[in-house]
Amino acid sequence: MAGTDEQEAAFYAIVDSDGRIEPRDAMPEAYRKTLIRQMAQHAHSEIIGMQPEGNWISRAPSLRRKAILLAKVQDEAGHGLYLYAAAETLGVSRDHLLELLHTHQQKYSSIFNYPTLTWADVGAIGWLVDGAAITNQVPLTRCSYGPYARAMVRICKEESFHQRQGFEALLTLTRGSARQKAMAQDALDRWWYPSLAMFGPPDRESTHSDQSMRWGIKRFGNDELRQRFVDMTAPQADVLGLTIPDPDLRWNDERGHYDFTQPDFDELFRVISGDGPCNRQRMEHRVAAHTEGAWVREAAAAYAAKRAKRAEAAA
Amino acid sequence: MSEQSQLVEYALRLGDDALVLAQRLGEWVARAPELEEDVAMANVALDLLGQARALLTYAGEVEGAGRDEDALAYWRDDRDFRNALLVEAPGGDFAVTTARQLVFAAYQYELYERLRSSADQTLAAIAGKAVKEVHYHRDHATQWVLRLGDGTEESHRRMRAGLDTVWPYVDELFDADDLTAALSAGTAPIAVDPAELRDPWQAYVGAVLAEAGLEPPDDVPARRGGRQGLHTEHLGHLLAELQHLHRSHPGATW
Ligand SMILES: [Fe+2]
Ligand SMILES: [Fe+2]
């Protein structure tokens, strides 16, 4: 914000009354930067997240599951599109944001640096990863920045659909053969703690939280959201007949919540800083797709320019 | 061959074309030149997969041996697949894929447009739904042929190479044989005579290529055999990937 006191007062008046900041409203520069960073990271997560699931499109075990998975991965690409478009309302281009991703200057969710080793991982991602994403994102539908909030409304609807589909895919496995059930349990064993880590470090170590709360970008702390996710998911694991890999997980009547073991935050920081099982693979894949597609994008731009020129000459 | 088994065979030809191409297009997802194309490729693949499921399901019903869409997709070997060779070739670069999409969608459009009036009500209904989808596929491919043909020098060169790659597989799409002759004879035909589709296909594709500053390759020796189960080496690999998990768990429900 070019920083007049009136503008700042107007901004906080909107935020404090739970209103929406729109692209043309004045806003503090730090608010704009924080939003761009968060929306970009969110968009990057959507498109990188296409890889671990896309890994199973060719091998899906029935044509029905193949169709569901294709549609899901297509949705994630669509989420990427909405989010890049929402970020563009703040004056940054998608190309620029992709450049920042490709040069490791912006990040994506650490969860997608884990491999999808079996078909059950596709179900586990839908159930746990989309489930965690919803827990994180439903509050964002009330985010103070209008375009982001509106994008989240649409995205959250689709994510909850994905979550139910993932659960249903796992339920089919746990009601199937012993090998299928073992596959489902193994997937839960591998995806549980990385999913808990999706909520970020504990609030006492979280660097951006207070400011984001003040700006109405963040509504709840990481620990509260993580608890909410565990409370939602633990009973669902019972329905599936699967065991969450946490011997200390149990309902606490006094607190009205499940007690549970925290994820390994050292591992989270290692994965965020590049040392996860698939970081390098995901980025190489993304950069290769982008690089190999450069001539196509150039051709489309050249063609559009030629057409505009012809239209001008004809006019 | 009884009329019943002719109908099964015909539905398999159409269904296998759609299934194998859906599998190829799925390979582009998370790999496309831009995000809009990830969405578009998935969209086209989904439409084709839907067509394949309807056609294979119907083939199984008419056959009456208890085979459903998955039994037909996952438990037949490559010699039993009836798709044209065009759809099984590897996707190549985006120009090869674009060339194939134009060739195939333009063919499928003319086919389904006519199959809507099939005397077989199920085929007519499947075609009626599919023709709308394929109209979009053809349009999408057309836009890209124009962009690539009339874009940059590199895209023009690649687009020409893409056409060269897929052209040997064009003729097979329009091959008539005893089966299509039998099913497309009479006053209330079940099938469409593929040879009938050649002229309208040519008119559409020729116009698109001309507008894009491209020419159809000529004097290309034609490759054929898919309808008889004589495929290229590529199909075996495609099916190995498609079928492996399903076959590793015989009898399982997914
Ligand atoms: Fe998403
Ligand atoms: Fe999702």
Short mmCIF file of N, CA and C and ligand atoms in Angstrom, two decimals, chain A residues 72 76 79 130 159 162, ligand 2:
data_model
loop_
_atom_site.label_atom_id
_atom_site.label_comp_id
_atom_site.label_asym_id
_atom_site.label_seq_id
_atom_site.Cartn_x
_atom_site.Cartn_y
_atom_site.Cartn_z
N LYS A 72 -10.01 -37.23 -11.32
CA LYS A 72 -9.46 -36.58 -10.14
C LYS A 72 -8.21 -35.77 -10.50
N GLU A 76 -7.36 -31.71 -10.24
CA GLU A 76 -6.21 -31.06 -9.60
C GLU A 76 -5.57 -30.06 -10.55
N HIS A 79 -7.65 -27.08 -10.34
CA HIS A 79 -7.37 -26.31 -9.12
C HIS A 79 -6.14 -25.44 -9.33
N ASP A 130 -6.23 -35.53 0.58
CA ASP A 130 -7.34 -34.62 0.26
C ASP A 130 -8.10 -34.28 1.54
N GLU A 159 -12.54 -31.27 -3.53
CA GLU A 159 -11.66 -32.03 -2.64
C GLU A 159 -12.48 -32.98 -1.75
N HIS A 162 -13.19 -35.94 -3.71
CA HIS A 162 -12.00 -36.80 -3.80
C HIS A 162 -11.81 -37.60 -2.52
FE FE C 2 -8.00 -33.28 -4.62
#
